[in-house]
Amino acid sequence: MNTKFLAILFLAALLSACASTPESTTRPSDPPLSRQATLVESYSANEVMIRAVGLGNSMAEARDDARKAAIWFALMGGTNSLLTNAEQREAFRDHEAEFWANAMRYISHEGDLLSRRQEAGQDRIERAFRVNIANLKADLAARNIISDSRELAEAIANPVISVIARNPEGNDRHAASVFSEYLQDRGFEVVVLDATQRVDEIVQQAAALEGNIDPMYMLALQTGSDIYISIDSEVAERRVAGNRVAQSTVNATAYYTATGSQLGASSGYSAERAIAGGAALTGEAANDAADKVLGQLTRSWQREVQRGKAFKVVVNASPEIGDISRNLHQLFNDVCNRVRRNAAGSTSFDYTLNCDGPRDAMDLLILLEDNYIGPGQVFRVLDSGAFLIIRIGDSDTDSIIIE
């Protein structure tokens, strides 16, 4: 009897164990069951922190599913996802099993378990993961799912960007520096400035002709940048349970220099934590803001360059040569595919041009010199990136006064 009783107990225990650990129904190469994930912060130019939910018949399955969900979010779930269009997502389907099977290649750090519960007979867990975006992009480019960043830069002529700190005192300058480092790591050419730097008088006159006397706009013109981004930051402090905690916010607004029109805007935030100084928090918030603005900037710039590179051109004409407004307008239409006259006086003219051929203001100047038909000659006053000031007259020695 004892032997039979023990055998029955053993069989019952075995059946119970089998029932509590159901067989796995997913393979490592399967896509995630969960598509629940949120961006926590941009940890750096190459890594983002993502909080993801995982589902599975065991804790191990749920953890693997959460990893895949975090990678899925980086690929196609966030506002700045790596796969930005239907063509890329279709190409990804041919390779996705390889990405899911090698999920750990893209996980730089895995946080502690944040929550666990049973949901519809499955384990449901939540963890935070640091996802290596650089590795993901490299593998996507290697399989021709997306363009390599260097190839893309060549194809669309990546813009030169001025990052301008509104207030060089305090954390604004630090925020601008961190923001620029993020953009440089993504392949952009960046100039860091602050709003108190001196603006050349002729640049001030050119900006005033259009009625825009914003000092940051004038600085961007002076540097010849295609895009400028204004940066301001603040650190808010409070006391929680007797401890001093702080959180940083960085606000970034991007503009096209040639037109002065807004391209995009976003705010970045750091985590709220106890810390002695605000610089580290400001760095976190600046990375977060840069990550958000970068998506807006890239998409908008790709659309913009399809029209041709944008230039701001200011012309000062000598009164002695008479009215050249018709000659000038015809000249711009001959060499560029999109022409907009912003402002004009009796001898001064302000234009925005979109041109396919020239890559900088010097290239455009050569085109204008070669194609101008009218009284006088074309003389260069200032060329800087996407900004050109020319004089049309009999001599280049006359004083320049833009009215």
GROMACS .gro file of C-alpha atoms in nm:
model
  403
    1MET     CA    1   0.000   0.000   0.000
    2ASN     CA    2   0.282   0.240   0.086
    3THR     CA    3   0.447   0.175  -0.247
    4LYS     CA    4   0.124   0.237  -0.438
    5PHE     CA    5   0.055   0.551  -0.238
    6LEU     CA    6   0.402   0.691  -0.306
    7ALA     CA    7   0.367   0.613  -0.677
    8ILE     CA    8   0.035   0.800  -0.691
    9LEU     CA    9   0.190   1.099  -0.514
   10PHE     CA   10   0.485   1.102  -0.755
   11LEU     CA   11   0.253   1.085  -1.058
   12ALA     CA   12   0.038   1.368  -0.922
   13ALA     CA   13   0.345   1.585  -0.859
   14LEU     CA   14   0.472   1.517  -1.211
   15LEU     CA   15   0.139   1.612  -1.367
   16SER     CA   16   0.125   1.925  -1.154
   17ALA     CA   17   0.476   2.029  -1.263
   18CYS     CA   18   0.388   1.978  -1.629
   19ALA     CA   19   0.074   2.183  -1.589
   20SER     CA   20   0.258   2.472  -1.423
   21THR     CA   21   0.532   2.495  -1.690
   22PRO     CA   22   0.360   2.476  -2.028
   23GLU     CA   23   0.573   2.415  -2.334
   24SER     CA   24   0.706   2.717  -2.516
   25THR     CA   25   0.490   2.822  -2.811
   26THR     CA   26   0.732   3.080  -2.951
   27ARG     CA   27   1.071   3.059  -3.121
   28PRO     CA   28   1.362   3.303  -3.075
   29SER     CA   29   1.315   3.425  -3.432
   30ASP     CA   30   0.945   3.507  -3.384
   31PRO     CA   31   0.836   3.873  -3.359
   32PRO     CA   32   0.730   4.004  -3.017
   33LEU     CA   33   0.389   3.914  -2.883
   34SER     CA   34   0.381   4.247  -2.702
   35ARG     CA   35   0.393   4.578  -2.886
   36GLN     CA   36   0.375   4.780  -2.564
   37ALA     CA   37   0.673   5.009  -2.510
   38THR     CA   38   0.747   5.374  -2.436
   39LEU     CA   39   1.055   5.593  -2.465
   40VAL     CA   40   1.202   5.681  -2.126
   41GLU     CA   41   1.495   5.897  -2.238
   42SER     CA   42   1.764   5.939  -2.500
   43TYR     CA   43   2.062   5.812  -2.307
   44SER     CA   44   2.311   5.931  -2.569
   45ALA     CA   45   2.339   5.985  -2.944
   46ASN     CA   46   2.366   5.607  -2.990
   47GLU     CA   47   2.145   5.467  -2.716
   48VAL     CA   48   1.788   5.515  -2.594
   49MET     CA   49   1.618   5.389  -2.279
   50ILE     CA   50   1.290   5.211  -2.354
   51ARG     CA   51   1.042   5.067  -2.107
   52ALA     CA   52   0.880   4.756  -2.256
   53VAL     CA   53   0.621   4.491  -2.166
   54GLY     CA   54   0.684   4.121  -2.235
   55LEU     CA   55   0.438   3.833  -2.257
   56GLY     CA   56   0.508   3.460  -2.232
   57ASN     CA   57   0.425   3.123  -2.081
   58SER     CA   58   0.716   3.163  -1.842
   59MET     CA   59   0.929   3.439  -1.696
   60ALA     CA   60   1.209   3.356  -1.941
   61GLU     CA   61   0.973   3.383  -2.239
   62ALA     CA   62   0.826   3.707  -2.111
   63ARG     CA   63   1.173   3.857  -2.063
   64ASP     CA   64   1.276   3.765  -2.418
   65ASP     CA   65   0.950   3.909  -2.548
   66ALA     CA   66   1.011   4.238  -2.361
   67ARG     CA   67   1.354   4.267  -2.522
   68LYS     CA   68   1.200   4.221  -2.866
   69ALA     CA   69   0.927   4.474  -2.784
   70ALA     CA   70   1.192   4.733  -2.695
   71ILE     CA   71   1.369   4.671  -3.026
   72TRP     CA   72   1.037   4.680  -3.214
   73PHE     CA   73   0.969   5.022  -3.062
   74ALA     CA   74   1.307   5.154  -3.177
   75LEU     CA   75   1.248   5.016  -3.526
   76MET     CA   76   0.892   5.123  -3.591
   77GLY     CA   77   0.699   5.222  -3.278
   78GLY     CA   78   0.832   5.565  -3.179
   79THR     CA   79   0.802   5.909  -3.334
   80ASN     CA   80   1.169   5.885  -3.441
   81SER     CA   81   1.159   5.521  -3.549
   82LEU     CA   82   1.439   5.392  -3.771
   83LEU     CA   83   1.200   5.250  -4.031
   84THR     CA   84   1.021   5.561  -4.150
   85ASN     CA   85   0.820   5.443  -4.451
   86ALA     CA   86   0.631   5.145  -4.591
   87GLU     CA   87   0.911   5.053  -4.832
   88GLN     CA   88   1.163   5.015  -4.549
   89ARG     CA   89   0.923   4.814  -4.335
   90GLU     CA   90   0.850   4.582  -4.627
   91ALA     CA   91   1.224   4.529  -4.680
   92PHE     CA   92   1.265   4.458  -4.307
   93ARG     CA   93   1.019   4.166  -4.324
   94ASP     CA   94   1.269   3.966  -4.531
   95HIS     CA   95   1.526   3.991  -4.249
   96GLU     CA   96   1.322   4.034  -3.931
   97ALA     CA   97   1.372   3.676  -3.802
   98GLU     CA   98   1.747   3.744  -3.784
   99PHE     CA   99   1.693   4.064  -3.584
  100TRP     CA  100   1.455   3.900  -3.335
  101ALA     CA  101   1.683   3.599  -3.290
  102ASN     CA  102   1.977   3.829  -3.212
  103ALA     CA  103   1.786   4.068  -2.986
  104MET     CA  104   2.060   4.078  -2.725
  105ARG     CA  105   2.301   4.230  -2.980
  106TYR     CA  106   2.097   4.549  -2.952
  107ILE     CA  107   2.046   4.553  -2.574
  108SER     CA  108   2.323   4.745  -2.396
  109HIS     CA  109   2.168   4.724  -2.050
  110GLU     CA  110   1.870   4.552  -1.892
  111GLY     CA  111   1.707   4.706  -1.588
  112ASP     CA  112   1.543   4.539  -1.291
  113LEU     CA  113   1.197   4.387  -1.307
  114LEU     CA  114   0.947   4.674  -1.276
  115SER     CA  115   0.626   4.470  -1.259
  116ARG     CA  116   0.495   4.116  -1.296
  117ARG     CA  117   0.148   3.969  -1.306
  118GLN     CA  118  -0.064   3.703  -1.472
  119GLU     CA  119  -0.270   3.821  -1.768
  120ALA     CA  120  -0.494   3.587  -1.971
  121GLY     CA  121  -0.298   3.286  -1.850
  122GLN     CA  122   0.040   3.436  -1.939
  123ASP     CA  123   0.320   3.602  -1.748
  124ARG     CA  124   0.326   3.977  -1.809
  125ILE     CA  125   0.641   4.162  -1.706
  126GLU     CA  126   0.782   4.510  -1.756
  127ARG     CA  127   1.148   4.613  -1.773
  128ALA     CA  128   1.357   4.907  -1.894
  129PHE     CA  129   1.616   4.841  -2.163
  130ARG     CA  130   1.894   5.051  -2.308
  131VAL     CA  131   1.879   4.988  -2.684
  132ASN     CA  132   2.185   5.046  -2.901
  133ILE     CA  133   2.044   5.242  -3.194
  134ALA     CA  134   2.386   5.261  -3.364
  135ASN     CA  135   2.407   4.880  -3.392
  136LEU     CA  136   2.052   4.860  -3.521
  137LYS     CA  137   2.117   5.125  -3.787
  138ALA     CA  138   2.440   4.960  -3.896
  139ASP     CA  139   2.273   4.620  -3.942
  140LEU     CA  140   1.975   4.773  -4.123
  141ALA     CA  141   2.208   4.960  -4.360
  142ALA     CA  142   2.421   4.647  -4.418
  143ARG     CA  143   2.107   4.471  -4.544
  144ASN     CA  144   2.003   4.770  -4.759
  145ILE     CA  145   1.688   4.823  -4.554
  146ILE     CA  146   1.784   5.183  -4.483
  147SER     CA  147   2.052   5.405  -4.634
  148ASP     CA  148   2.388   5.434  -4.465
  149SER     CA  149   2.410   5.770  -4.287
  150ARG     CA  150   2.716   5.872  -4.489
  151GLU     CA  151   2.547   5.780  -4.817
  152LEU     CA  152   2.235   5.966  -4.708
  153ALA     CA  153   2.442   6.271  -4.621
  154GLU     CA  154   2.592   6.267  -4.969
  155ALA     CA  155   2.255   6.214  -5.134
  156ILE     CA  156   2.066   6.490  -4.958
  157ALA     CA  157   2.354   6.727  -4.876
  158ASN     CA  158   2.313   6.724  -4.499
  159PRO     CA  159   2.256   7.077  -4.370
  160VAL     CA  160   2.503   7.291  -4.181
  161ILE     CA  161   2.341   7.371  -3.847
  162SER     CA  162   2.400   7.656  -3.603
  163VAL     CA  163   2.307   7.573  -3.244
  164ILE     CA  164   2.260   7.897  -3.054
  165ALA     CA  165   2.233   7.935  -2.677
  166ARG     CA  166   1.981   8.205  -2.593
  167ASN     CA  167   2.155   8.287  -2.267
  168PRO     CA  168   2.524   8.193  -2.255
  169GLU     CA  169   2.520   8.226  -1.878
  170GLY     CA  170   2.400   7.932  -1.672
  171ASN     CA  171   2.311   7.602  -1.839
  172ASP     CA  172   2.209   7.721  -2.186
  173ARG     CA  173   2.563   7.703  -2.323
  174HIS     CA  174   2.612   7.356  -2.177
  175ALA     CA  175   2.279   7.243  -2.325
  176ALA     CA  176   2.380   7.381  -2.667
  177SER     CA  177   2.714   7.197  -2.651
  178VAL     CA  178   2.553   6.864  -2.562
  179PHE     CA  179   2.286   6.918  -2.830
  180SER     CA  180   2.554   6.986  -3.092
  181GLU     CA  181   2.755   6.677  -2.990
  182TYR     CA  182   2.443   6.468  -3.046
  183LEU     CA  183   2.397   6.610  -3.397
  184GLN     CA  184   2.765   6.571  -3.481
  185ASP     CA  185   2.750   6.206  -3.379
  186ARG     CA  186   2.468   6.170  -3.632
  187GLY     CA  187   2.681   6.314  -3.915
  188PHE     CA  188   2.581   6.680  -3.921
  189GLU     CA  189   2.817   6.976  -3.943
  190VAL     CA  190   2.742   7.196  -3.642
  191VAL     CA  191   2.851   7.540  -3.521
  192VAL     CA  192   2.784   7.636  -3.156
  193LEU     CA  193   2.715   8.005  -3.090
  194ASP     CA  194   2.552   8.221  -2.829
  195ALA     CA  195   2.309   8.507  -2.882
  196THR     CA  196   2.549   8.772  -2.750
  197GLN     CA  197   2.808   8.728  -3.025
  198ARG     CA  198   2.871   9.026  -3.251
  199VAL     CA  199   2.684   9.052  -3.580
  200ASP     CA  200   2.842   9.228  -3.878
  201GLU     CA  201   2.673   9.556  -3.972
  202ILE     CA  202   2.609   9.452  -4.333
  203VAL     CA  203   2.438   9.134  -4.209
  204GLN     CA  204   2.219   9.343  -3.980
  205GLN     CA  205   2.119   9.561  -4.275
  206ALA     CA  206   2.038   9.255  -4.486
  207ALA     CA  207   1.819   9.105  -4.213
  208ALA     CA  208   1.646   9.436  -4.150
  209LEU     CA  209   1.549   9.459  -4.518
  210GLU     CA  210   1.317   9.163  -4.463
  211GLY     CA  211   1.208   9.297  -4.124
  212ASN     CA  212   1.369   9.018  -3.921
  213ILE     CA  213   1.602   9.159  -3.654
  214ASP     CA  214   1.613   8.852  -3.430
  215PRO     CA  215   1.980   8.833  -3.317
  216MET     CA  216   1.984   8.454  -3.350
  217TYR     CA  217   1.857   8.476  -3.708
  218MET     CA  218   2.129   8.727  -3.791
  219LEU     CA  219   2.396   8.507  -3.634
  220ALA     CA  220   2.274   8.213  -3.841
  221LEU     CA  221   2.295   8.425  -4.156
  222GLN     CA  222   2.646   8.531  -4.068
  223THR     CA  223   2.764   8.172  -4.027
  224GLY     CA  224   2.591   8.067  -4.348
  225SER     CA  225   2.410   7.778  -4.184
  226ASP     CA  226   2.118   7.608  -4.356
  227ILE     CA  227   1.933   7.559  -4.029
  228TYR     CA  228   1.964   7.720  -3.690
  229ILE     CA  229   1.835   7.591  -3.358
  230SER     CA  230   1.777   7.810  -3.055
  231ILE     CA  231   1.833   7.647  -2.717
  232ASP     CA  232   1.723   7.747  -2.369
  233SER     CA  233   1.715   7.544  -2.052
  234GLU     CA  234   1.605   7.550  -1.691
  235VAL     CA  235   1.652   7.336  -1.383
  236ALA     CA  236   1.355   7.310  -1.146
  237GLU     CA  237   1.413   7.200  -0.788
  238ARG     CA  238   1.186   7.083  -0.510
  239ARG     CA  239   1.206   6.893  -0.182
  240VAL     CA  240   1.063   6.544  -0.149
  241ALA     CA  241   1.062   6.381   0.194
  242GLY     CA  242   1.330   6.623   0.307
  243ASN     CA  243   1.555   6.555   0.005
  244ARG     CA  244   1.639   6.808  -0.267
  245VAL     CA  245   1.553   6.676  -0.613
  246ALA     CA  246   1.583   6.847  -0.950
  247GLN     CA  247   1.470   6.806  -1.309
  248SER     CA  248   1.605   6.981  -1.620
  249THR     CA  249   1.410   7.096  -1.925
  250VAL     CA  250   1.573   7.194  -2.255
  251ASN     CA  251   1.365   7.369  -2.521
  252ALA     CA  252   1.483   7.360  -2.882
  253THR     CA  253   1.329   7.537  -3.182
  254ALA     CA  254   1.466   7.483  -3.533
  255TYR     CA  255   1.435   7.727  -3.826
  256TYR     CA  256   1.537   7.738  -4.190
  257THR     CA  257   1.791   8.017  -4.218
  258ALA     CA  258   1.705   8.111  -4.576
  259THR     CA  259   1.338   8.167  -4.499
  260GLY     CA  260   1.328   8.219  -4.122
  261SER     CA  261   1.035   7.976  -4.107
  262GLN     CA  262   1.006   7.727  -3.823
  263LEU     CA  263   1.110   7.372  -3.901
  264GLY     CA  264   1.030   7.200  -3.574
  265ALA     CA  265   1.031   7.237  -3.197
  266SER     CA  266   1.043   7.012  -2.895
  267SER     CA  267   1.129   6.998  -2.527
  268GLY     CA  268   1.357   6.743  -2.366
  269TYR     CA  269   1.341   6.635  -2.004
  270SER     CA  270   1.575   6.466  -1.763
  271ALA     CA  271   1.468   6.226  -1.493
  272GLU     CA  272   1.390   6.388  -1.159
  273ARG     CA  273   1.654   6.283  -0.909
  274ALA     CA  274   1.862   6.395  -0.615
  275ILE     CA  275   2.179   6.552  -0.749
  276ALA     CA  276   2.428   6.817  -0.639
  277GLY     CA  277   2.446   7.013  -0.966
  278GLY     CA  278   2.229   7.071  -1.271
  279ALA     CA  279   2.485   7.009  -1.550
  280ALA     CA  280   2.432   6.632  -1.567
  281LEU     CA  281   2.054   6.675  -1.574
  282THR     CA  282   2.081   6.941  -1.844
  283GLY     CA  283   2.292   6.702  -2.052
  284GLU     CA  284   2.022   6.435  -2.025
  285ALA     CA  285   1.749   6.680  -2.122
  286ALA     CA  286   1.955   6.814  -2.415
  287ASN     CA  287   2.002   6.461  -2.552
  288ASP     CA  288   1.629   6.401  -2.520
  289ALA     CA  289   1.544   6.727  -2.700
  290ALA     CA  290   1.799   6.654  -2.977
  291ASP     CA  291   1.653   6.308  -3.034
  292LYS     CA  292   1.303   6.452  -3.073
  293VAL     CA  293   1.403   6.743  -3.298
  294LEU     CA  294   1.630   6.527  -3.514
  295GLY     CA  295   1.336   6.330  -3.652
  296GLN     CA  296   1.151   6.649  -3.746
  297LEU     CA  297   1.466   6.800  -3.893
  298THR     CA  298   1.560   6.500  -4.107
  299ARG     CA  299   1.213   6.445  -4.251
  300SER     CA  300   1.162   6.814  -4.326
  301TRP     CA  301   1.510   6.856  -4.475
  302GLN     CA  302   1.461   6.559  -4.706
  303ARG     CA  303   1.141   6.719  -4.837
  304GLU     CA  304   1.307   7.060  -4.865
  305VAL     CA  305   1.609   6.949  -5.067
  306GLN     CA  306   1.378   6.795  -5.327
  307ARG     CA  307   1.296   7.156  -5.420
  308GLY     CA  308   1.666   7.243  -5.441
  309LYS     CA  309   1.900   7.391  -5.184
  310ALA     CA  310   1.762   7.709  -5.027
  311PHE     CA  311   1.960   8.035  -5.041
  312LYS     CA  312   1.896   8.380  -4.904
  313VAL     CA  313   2.023   8.641  -5.153
  314VAL     CA  314   2.035   9.014  -5.089
  315VAL     CA  315   2.113   9.249  -5.377
  316ASN     CA  316   2.226   9.610  -5.352
  317ALA     CA  317   2.215   9.802  -5.683
  318SER     CA  318   2.396  10.124  -5.764
  319PRO     CA  319   2.143  10.403  -5.834
  320GLU     CA  320   2.346  10.510  -6.138
  321ILE     CA  321   2.259  10.197  -6.339
  322GLY     CA  322   1.882  10.252  -6.319
  323ASP     CA  323   1.603  10.006  -6.243
  324ILE     CA  324   1.724   9.645  -6.265
  325SER     CA  325   1.432   9.476  -6.090
  326ARG     CA  326   1.315   9.297  -6.408
  327ASN     CA  327   1.669   9.193  -6.504
  328LEU     CA  328   1.726   9.059  -6.153
  329HIS     CA  329   1.402   8.865  -6.135
  330GLN     CA  330   1.466   8.708  -6.475
  331LEU     CA  331   1.821   8.617  -6.372
  332PHE     CA  332   1.704   8.428  -6.064
  333ASN     CA  333   1.437   8.242  -6.261
  334ASP     CA  334   1.698   8.141  -6.519
  335VAL     CA  335   1.941   7.984  -6.271
  336CYS     CA  336   1.706   7.847  -6.001
  337ASN     CA  337   1.387   7.643  -6.003
  338ARG     CA  338   1.200   7.829  -5.726
  339VAL     CA  339   1.212   8.203  -5.668
  340ARG     CA  340   1.047   8.412  -5.398
  341ARG     CA  341   1.091   8.786  -5.354
  342ASN     CA  342   1.067   8.872  -4.986
  343ALA     CA  343   1.123   9.247  -4.989
  344ALA     CA  344   1.242   9.524  -5.218
  345GLY     CA  345   1.336   9.889  -5.198
  346SER     CA  346   1.445  10.127  -5.470
  347THR     CA  347   1.795   9.976  -5.485
  348SER     CA  348   1.780   9.678  -5.248
  349PHE     CA  349   1.620   9.337  -5.302
  350ASP     CA  350   1.575   9.034  -5.079
  351TYR     CA  351   1.512   8.691  -5.234
  352THR     CA  352   1.483   8.328  -5.128
  353LEU     CA  353   1.596   8.087  -5.400
  354ASN     CA  354   1.582   7.710  -5.431
  355CYS     CA  355   1.846   7.586  -5.673
  356ASP     CA  356   1.943   7.236  -5.784
  357GLY     CA  357   2.300   7.298  -5.900
  358PRO     CA  358   2.497   7.511  -5.652
  359ARG     CA  359   2.601   7.358  -5.321
  360ASP     CA  360   2.701   7.684  -5.155
  361ALA     CA  361   2.680   8.060  -5.203
  362MET     CA  362   3.005   8.073  -5.401
  363ASP     CA  363   2.868   7.828  -5.658
  364LEU     CA  364   2.554   8.040  -5.684
  365LEU     CA  365   2.759   8.358  -5.725
  366ILE     CA  366   2.942   8.208  -6.023
  367LEU     CA  367   2.609   8.117  -6.185
  368LEU     CA  368   2.476   8.469  -6.133
  369GLU     CA  369   2.790   8.630  -6.273
  370ASP     CA  370   2.781   8.405  -6.581
  371ASN     CA  371   2.410   8.456  -6.653
  372TYR     CA  372   2.346   8.822  -6.565
  373ILE     CA  373   2.226   9.032  -6.859
  374GLY     CA  374   2.172   9.394  -6.771
  375PRO     CA  375   2.347   9.715  -6.683
  376GLY     CA  376   2.649   9.699  -6.457
  377GLN     CA  377   2.829   9.392  -6.323
  378VAL     CA  378   2.776   9.147  -6.039
  379PHE     CA  379   3.016   9.191  -5.747
  380ARG     CA  380   3.041   8.978  -5.434
  381VAL     CA  381   2.993   9.155  -5.102
  382LEU     CA  382   2.959   8.850  -4.873
  383ASP     CA  383   2.910   8.479  -4.923
  384SER     CA  384   2.866   8.236  -4.638
  385GLY     CA  385   2.714   7.893  -4.685
  386ALA     CA  386   2.353   7.955  -4.783
  387PHE     CA  387   2.371   8.336  -4.760
  388LEU     CA  388   2.486   8.567  -5.039
  389ILE     CA  389   2.504   8.945  -5.062
  390ILE     CA  390   2.592   9.091  -5.402
  391ARG     CA  391   2.624   9.439  -5.549
  392ILE     CA  392   2.530   9.525  -5.905
  393GLY     CA  393   2.693   9.836  -6.043
  394ASP     CA  394   2.980   9.973  -6.247
  395SER     CA  395   3.228   9.931  -5.962
  396ASP     CA  396   3.266   9.726  -5.647
  397THR     CA  397   3.427  10.011  -5.456
  398ASP     CA  398   3.107  10.201  -5.380
  399SER     CA  399   2.979  10.187  -5.022
  400ILE     CA  400   2.709   9.931  -4.951
  401ILE     CA  401   2.387  10.064  -4.800
  402ILE     CA  402   2.092   9.826  -4.796
  403GLU     CA  403   1.768  10.019  -4.774
   0.00000   0.00000   0.00000
